[in-house]
Amino acid sequence: VDTPLNEVLQAFLKNPHVTIACVINQEERLVGIIKEEWFAEMMLVPAMPEKFIQDPEQYEKAIAYARMDPDQKAFDIMLDPVYISHEGTLEEAFVEMQSKGLVGLPMVNKHYRVVGYLSLTELLDIYFGQA
């Protein structure tokens, strides 16, 4: 929750196959996620705004990113939690990924503690490996 954004960046860099960062609270329960693509955009737009300012909407986005506080924490930018139960089905995982535009999901136990991560590639492998 209070992880600095530079540590979130390091976590993404150390785990290139994972496309979301899980935000957990002091009880180690999932409270939110940070999508890699959104995080990358948030970090890169201020670094090279001229590449992104093509129309008024992008200009406004670049200005908003430039105004972001460098001391922000994971909690400040997280999205609502998206997950699949570790007892869930492949079908449930796929539907959740599709509905949220994700290519991976954290898996949680009944206490909402993260126990794993299921990527779309792993889902395909498991599903077609059963055929």
mmCIF file with all atom_site columns, C-alpha atoms in Angstrom:
data_model
loop_
_atom_site.group_PDB
_atom_site.id
_atom_site.type_symbol
_atom_site.label_atom_id
_atom_site.label_alt_id
_atom_site.label_comp_id
_atom_site.label_asym_id
_atom_site.label_entity_id
_atom_site.label_seq_id
_atom_site.pdbx_PDB_ins_code
_atom_site.Cartn_x
_atom_site.Cartn_y
_atom_site.Cartn_z
_atom_site.occupancy
_atom_site.B_iso_or_equiv
_atom_site.pdbx_formal_charge
_atom_site.auth_seq_id
_atom_site.auth_comp_id
_atom_site.auth_asym_id
_atom_site.auth_atom_id
_atom_site.pdbx_PDB_model_num
ATOM 1   C CA . VAL A 1 1   ? 0.000   0.000   0.000   1.00 0.00 ? 1   VAL A CA 1
ATOM 2   C CA . ASP A 1 2   ? 2.728   2.451   0.942   1.00 0.00 ? 2   ASP A CA 1
ATOM 3   C CA . THR A 1 3   ? 5.314   1.137   -1.524  1.00 0.00 ? 3   THR A CA 1
ATOM 4   C CA . PRO A 1 4   ? 7.025   3.981   -3.417  1.00 0.00 ? 4   PRO A CA 1
ATOM 5   C CA . LEU A 1 5   ? 6.446   3.998   -7.165  1.00 0.00 ? 5   LEU A CA 1
ATOM 6   C CA . ASN A 1 6   ? 10.142  3.467   -7.899  1.00 0.00 ? 6   ASN A CA 1
ATOM 7   C CA . GLU A 1 7   ? 9.863   0.132   -6.059  1.00 0.00 ? 7   GLU A CA 1
ATOM 8   C CA . VAL A 1 8   ? 6.798   -0.751  -8.138  1.00 0.00 ? 8   VAL A CA 1
ATOM 9   C CA . LEU A 1 9   ? 8.905   -0.048  -11.229 1.00 0.00 ? 9   LEU A CA 1
ATOM 10  C CA . GLN A 1 10  ? 11.674  -2.335  -9.936  1.00 0.00 ? 10  GLN A CA 1
ATOM 11  C CA . ALA A 1 11  ? 9.132   -5.103  -9.296  1.00 0.00 ? 11  ALA A CA 1
ATOM 12  C CA . PHE A 1 12  ? 7.878   -4.866  -12.892 1.00 0.00 ? 12  PHE A CA 1
ATOM 13  C CA . LEU A 1 13  ? 11.451  -4.928  -14.217 1.00 0.00 ? 13  LEU A CA 1
ATOM 14  C CA . LYS A 1 14  ? 12.345  -8.009  -12.153 1.00 0.00 ? 14  LYS A CA 1
ATOM 15  C CA . ASN A 1 15  ? 9.190   -9.877  -13.250 1.00 0.00 ? 15  ASN A CA 1
ATOM 16  C CA . PRO A 1 16  ? 8.744   -9.170  -16.981 1.00 0.00 ? 16  PRO A CA 1
ATOM 17  C CA . HIS A 1 17  ? 6.110   -11.901 -17.440 1.00 0.00 ? 17  HIS A CA 1
ATOM 18  C CA . VAL A 1 18  ? 3.791   -10.296 -14.857 1.00 0.00 ? 18  VAL A CA 1
ATOM 19  C CA . THR A 1 19  ? 1.549   -7.546  -16.231 1.00 0.00 ? 19  THR A CA 1
ATOM 20  C CA . ILE A 1 20  ? -0.018  -6.288  -13.011 1.00 0.00 ? 20  ILE A CA 1
ATOM 21  C CA . ALA A 1 21  ? 1.363   -5.374  -9.619  1.00 0.00 ? 21  ALA A CA 1
ATOM 22  C CA . CYS A 1 22  ? -0.669  -6.461  -6.623  1.00 0.00 ? 22  CYS A CA 1
ATOM 23  C CA . VAL A 1 23  ? -1.184  -3.881  -3.900  1.00 0.00 ? 23  VAL A CA 1
ATOM 24  C CA . ILE A 1 24  ? -1.581  -5.522  -0.505  1.00 0.00 ? 24  ILE A CA 1
ATOM 25  C CA . ASN A 1 25  ? -2.336  -4.078  2.915   1.00 0.00 ? 25  ASN A CA 1
ATOM 26  C CA . GLN A 1 26  ? -0.666  -4.745  6.272   1.00 0.00 ? 26  GLN A CA 1
ATOM 27  C CA . GLU A 1 27  ? -2.711  -7.939  6.663   1.00 0.00 ? 27  GLU A CA 1
ATOM 28  C CA . GLU A 1 28  ? -1.301  -9.073  3.285   1.00 0.00 ? 28  GLU A CA 1
ATOM 29  C CA . ARG A 1 29  ? -4.729  -8.888  1.644   1.00 0.00 ? 29  ARG A CA 1
ATOM 30  C CA . LEU A 1 30  ? -5.186  -7.737  -1.933  1.00 0.00 ? 30  LEU A CA 1
ATOM 31  C CA . VAL A 1 31  ? -6.600  -4.208  -1.977  1.00 0.00 ? 31  VAL A CA 1
ATOM 32  C CA . GLY A 1 32  ? -5.799  -3.111  -5.529  1.00 0.00 ? 32  GLY A CA 1
ATOM 33  C CA . ILE A 1 33  ? -3.791  -3.628  -8.691  1.00 0.00 ? 33  ILE A CA 1
ATOM 34  C CA . ILE A 1 34  ? -1.558  -1.535  -10.917 1.00 0.00 ? 34  ILE A CA 1
ATOM 35  C CA . LYS A 1 35  ? -1.661  -2.400  -14.621 1.00 0.00 ? 35  LYS A CA 1
ATOM 36  C CA . GLU A 1 36  ? 1.776   -2.483  -16.241 1.00 0.00 ? 36  GLU A CA 1
ATOM 37  C CA . GLU A 1 37  ? 0.637   -0.636  -19.372 1.00 0.00 ? 37  GLU A CA 1
ATOM 38  C CA . TRP A 1 38  ? -0.959  2.183   -17.348 1.00 0.00 ? 38  TRP A CA 1
ATOM 39  C CA . PHE A 1 39  ? 2.057   2.398   -15.043 1.00 0.00 ? 39  PHE A CA 1
ATOM 40  C CA . ALA A 1 40  ? 4.445   2.546   -18.018 1.00 0.00 ? 40  ALA A CA 1
ATOM 41  C CA . GLU A 1 41  ? 2.387   5.306   -19.603 1.00 0.00 ? 41  GLU A CA 1
ATOM 42  C CA . MET A 1 42  ? 2.347   7.245   -16.336 1.00 0.00 ? 42  MET A CA 1
ATOM 43  C CA . MET A 1 43  ? 6.147   7.003   -16.076 1.00 0.00 ? 43  MET A CA 1
ATOM 44  C CA . LEU A 1 44  ? 7.022   7.600   -19.747 1.00 0.00 ? 44  LEU A CA 1
ATOM 45  C CA . VAL A 1 45  ? 4.724   10.491  -20.691 1.00 0.00 ? 45  VAL A CA 1
ATOM 46  C CA . PRO A 1 46  ? 6.519   12.983  -18.402 1.00 0.00 ? 46  PRO A CA 1
ATOM 47  C CA . ALA A 1 47  ? 9.896   11.675  -19.600 1.00 0.00 ? 47  ALA A CA 1
ATOM 48  C CA . MET A 1 48  ? 9.123   12.280  -23.279 1.00 0.00 ? 48  MET A CA 1
ATOM 49  C CA . PRO A 1 49  ? 5.955   14.393  -23.538 1.00 0.00 ? 49  PRO A CA 1
ATOM 50  C CA . GLU A 1 50  ? 6.628   15.515  -27.105 1.00 0.00 ? 50  GLU A CA 1
ATOM 51  C CA . LYS A 1 51  ? 6.045   11.942  -28.297 1.00 0.00 ? 51  LYS A CA 1
ATOM 52  C CA . PHE A 1 52  ? 2.593   11.851  -26.749 1.00 0.00 ? 52  PHE A CA 1
ATOM 53  C CA . ILE A 1 53  ? 1.256   15.347  -27.388 1.00 0.00 ? 53  ILE A CA 1
ATOM 54  C CA . GLN A 1 54  ? -0.488  14.869  -30.722 1.00 0.00 ? 54  GLN A CA 1
ATOM 55  C CA . ASP A 1 55  ? -3.975  16.135  -29.927 1.00 0.00 ? 55  ASP A CA 1
ATOM 56  C CA . PRO A 1 56  ? -5.687  18.093  -27.122 1.00 0.00 ? 56  PRO A CA 1
ATOM 57  C CA . GLU A 1 57  ? -6.723  14.967  -25.202 1.00 0.00 ? 57  GLU A CA 1
ATOM 58  C CA . GLN A 1 58  ? -3.145  13.683  -25.087 1.00 0.00 ? 58  GLN A CA 1
ATOM 59  C CA . TYR A 1 59  ? -1.915  17.154  -24.145 1.00 0.00 ? 59  TYR A CA 1
ATOM 60  C CA . GLU A 1 60  ? -4.221  17.187  -21.120 1.00 0.00 ? 60  GLU A CA 1
ATOM 61  C CA . LYS A 1 61  ? -3.038  13.711  -20.138 1.00 0.00 ? 61  LYS A CA 1
ATOM 62  C CA . ALA A 1 62  ? 0.623   14.781  -20.398 1.00 0.00 ? 62  ALA A CA 1
ATOM 63  C CA . ILE A 1 63  ? -0.061  17.825  -18.205 1.00 0.00 ? 63  ILE A CA 1
ATOM 64  C CA . ALA A 1 64  ? -1.837  15.670  -15.611 1.00 0.00 ? 64  ALA A CA 1
ATOM 65  C CA . TYR A 1 65  ? 1.053   13.200  -15.494 1.00 0.00 ? 65  TYR A CA 1
ATOM 66  C CA . ALA A 1 66  ? 3.611   16.000  -15.224 1.00 0.00 ? 66  ALA A CA 1
ATOM 67  C CA . ARG A 1 67  ? 1.786   17.301  -12.148 1.00 0.00 ? 67  ARG A CA 1
ATOM 68  C CA . MET A 1 68  ? 1.942   13.961  -10.350 1.00 0.00 ? 68  MET A CA 1
ATOM 69  C CA . ASP A 1 69  ? 3.727   13.926  -7.022  1.00 0.00 ? 69  ASP A CA 1
ATOM 70  C CA . PRO A 1 70  ? 7.028   12.007  -7.217  1.00 0.00 ? 70  PRO A CA 1
ATOM 71  C CA . ASP A 1 71  ? 6.456   10.790  -3.661  1.00 0.00 ? 71  ASP A CA 1
ATOM 72  C CA . GLN A 1 72  ? 3.266   8.953   -4.573  1.00 0.00 ? 72  GLN A CA 1
ATOM 73  C CA . LYS A 1 73  ? 2.768   5.454   -3.276  1.00 0.00 ? 73  LYS A CA 1
ATOM 74  C CA . ALA A 1 74  ? 1.165   2.376   -4.818  1.00 0.00 ? 74  ALA A CA 1
ATOM 75  C CA . PHE A 1 75  ? -2.065  3.139   -2.942  1.00 0.00 ? 75  PHE A CA 1
ATOM 76  C CA . ASP A 1 76  ? -2.307  6.530   -4.687  1.00 0.00 ? 76  ASP A CA 1
ATOM 77  C CA . ILE A 1 77  ? -2.478  5.078   -8.191  1.00 0.00 ? 77  ILE A CA 1
ATOM 78  C CA . MET A 1 78  ? -3.968  1.608   -7.742  1.00 0.00 ? 78  MET A CA 1
ATOM 79  C CA . LEU A 1 79  ? -7.141  0.400   -9.393  1.00 0.00 ? 79  LEU A CA 1
ATOM 80  C CA . ASP A 1 80  ? -9.789  -1.680  -7.645  1.00 0.00 ? 80  ASP A CA 1
ATOM 81  C CA . PRO A 1 81  ? -8.677  -5.271  -7.074  1.00 0.00 ? 81  PRO A CA 1
ATOM 82  C CA . VAL A 1 82  ? -9.278  -7.795  -9.829  1.00 0.00 ? 82  VAL A CA 1
ATOM 83  C CA . TYR A 1 83  ? -8.552  -11.443 -9.081  1.00 0.00 ? 83  TYR A CA 1
ATOM 84  C CA . ILE A 1 84  ? -9.572  -15.056 -9.413  1.00 0.00 ? 84  ILE A CA 1
ATOM 85  C CA . SER A 1 85  ? -10.077 -17.402 -6.483  1.00 0.00 ? 85  SER A CA 1
ATOM 86  C CA . HIS A 1 86  ? -7.462  -20.145 -6.282  1.00 0.00 ? 86  HIS A CA 1
ATOM 87  C CA . GLU A 1 87  ? -10.462 -22.492 -6.416  1.00 0.00 ? 87  GLU A CA 1
ATOM 88  C CA . GLY A 1 88  ? -11.891 -20.763 -9.505  1.00 0.00 ? 88  GLY A CA 1
ATOM 89  C CA . THR A 1 89  ? -12.249 -22.320 -12.929 1.00 0.00 ? 89  THR A CA 1
ATOM 90  C CA . LEU A 1 90  ? -10.317 -21.567 -16.089 1.00 0.00 ? 90  LEU A CA 1
ATOM 91  C CA . GLU A 1 91  ? -13.530 -20.261 -17.614 1.00 0.00 ? 91  GLU A CA 1
ATOM 92  C CA . GLU A 1 92  ? -14.010 -17.814 -14.731 1.00 0.00 ? 92  GLU A CA 1
ATOM 93  C CA . ALA A 1 93  ? -10.421 -16.643 -15.078 1.00 0.00 ? 93  ALA A CA 1
ATOM 94  C CA . PHE A 1 94  ? -10.785 -16.100 -18.817 1.00 0.00 ? 94  PHE A CA 1
ATOM 95  C CA . VAL A 1 95  ? -14.063 -14.191 -18.454 1.00 0.00 ? 95  VAL A CA 1
ATOM 96  C CA . GLU A 1 96  ? -12.526 -11.949 -15.774 1.00 0.00 ? 96  GLU A CA 1
ATOM 97  C CA . MET A 1 97  ? -9.449  -11.272 -17.929 1.00 0.00 ? 97  MET A CA 1
ATOM 98  C CA . GLN A 1 98  ? -11.580 -10.446 -20.962 1.00 0.00 ? 98  GLN A CA 1
ATOM 99  C CA . SER A 1 99  ? -14.013 -8.227  -19.087 1.00 0.00 ? 99  SER A CA 1
ATOM 100 C CA . LYS A 1 100 ? -11.205 -6.216  -17.470 1.00 0.00 ? 100 LYS A CA 1
ATOM 101 C CA . GLY A 1 101 ? -8.832  -6.111  -20.446 1.00 0.00 ? 101 GLY A CA 1
ATOM 102 C CA . LEU A 1 102 ? -6.101  -8.025  -18.622 1.00 0.00 ? 102 LEU A CA 1
ATOM 103 C CA . VAL A 1 103 ? -3.693  -10.751 -19.720 1.00 0.00 ? 103 VAL A CA 1
ATOM 104 C CA . GLY A 1 104 ? -3.154  -12.085 -16.216 1.00 0.00 ? 104 GLY A CA 1
ATOM 105 C CA . LEU A 1 105 ? -4.797  -12.204 -12.804 1.00 0.00 ? 105 LEU A CA 1
ATOM 106 C CA . PRO A 1 106 ? -3.637  -12.617 -9.238  1.00 0.00 ? 106 PRO A CA 1
ATOM 107 C CA . MET A 1 107 ? -5.036  -15.709 -7.549  1.00 0.00 ? 107 MET A CA 1
ATOM 108 C CA . VAL A 1 108 ? -6.250  -15.238 -3.984  1.00 0.00 ? 108 VAL A CA 1
ATOM 109 C CA . ASN A 1 109 ? -7.316  -17.547 -1.179  1.00 0.00 ? 109 ASN A CA 1
ATOM 110 C CA . LYS A 1 110 ? -10.506 -17.142 0.856   1.00 0.00 ? 110 LYS A CA 1
ATOM 111 C CA . HIS A 1 111 ? -8.789  -14.450 2.951   1.00 0.00 ? 111 HIS A CA 1
ATOM 112 C CA . TYR A 1 112 ? -7.912  -12.412 -0.183  1.00 0.00 ? 112 TYR A CA 1
ATOM 113 C CA . ARG A 1 113 ? -4.215  -13.153 0.220   1.00 0.00 ? 113 ARG A CA 1
ATOM 114 C CA . VAL A 1 114 ? -2.348  -13.483 -3.065  1.00 0.00 ? 114 VAL A CA 1
ATOM 115 C CA . VAL A 1 115 ? -1.256  -17.085 -3.588  1.00 0.00 ? 115 VAL A CA 1
ATOM 116 C CA . GLY A 1 116 ? -0.291  -16.962 -7.257  1.00 0.00 ? 116 GLY A CA 1
ATOM 117 C CA . TYR A 1 117 ? -0.630  -15.379 -10.662 1.00 0.00 ? 117 TYR A CA 1
ATOM 118 C CA . LEU A 1 118 ? -2.303  -16.831 -13.755 1.00 0.00 ? 118 LEU A CA 1
ATOM 119 C CA . SER A 1 119 ? -1.291  -15.435 -17.127 1.00 0.00 ? 119 SER A CA 1
ATOM 120 C CA . LEU A 1 120 ? -3.352  -15.809 -20.278 1.00 0.00 ? 120 LEU A CA 1
ATOM 121 C CA . THR A 1 121 ? -0.536  -17.901 -21.763 1.00 0.00 ? 121 THR A CA 1
ATOM 122 C CA . GLU A 1 122 ? -0.625  -20.245 -18.762 1.00 0.00 ? 122 GLU A CA 1
ATOM 123 C CA . LEU A 1 123 ? -4.404  -20.455 -19.033 1.00 0.00 ? 123 LEU A CA 1
ATOM 124 C CA . LEU A 1 124 ? -4.097  -21.487 -22.700 1.00 0.00 ? 124 LEU A CA 1
ATOM 125 C CA . ASP A 1 125 ? -1.459  -24.065 -21.822 1.00 0.00 ? 125 ASP A CA 1
ATOM 126 C CA . ILE A 1 126 ? -3.554  -25.570 -19.025 1.00 0.00 ? 126 ILE A CA 1
ATOM 127 C CA . TYR A 1 127 ? -6.790  -25.553 -21.033 1.00 0.00 ? 127 TYR A CA 1
ATOM 128 C CA . PHE A 1 128 ? -5.443  -27.084 -24.206 1.00 0.00 ? 128 PHE A CA 1
ATOM 129 C CA . GLY A 1 129 ? -3.185  -29.420 -22.262 1.00 0.00 ? 129 GLY A CA 1
ATOM 130 C CA . GLN A 1 130 ? -6.368  -30.979 -20.857 1.00 0.00 ? 130 GLN A CA 1
ATOM 131 C CA . ALA A 1 131 ? -7.897  -31.603 -24.282 1.00 0.00 ? 131 ALA A CA 1
#
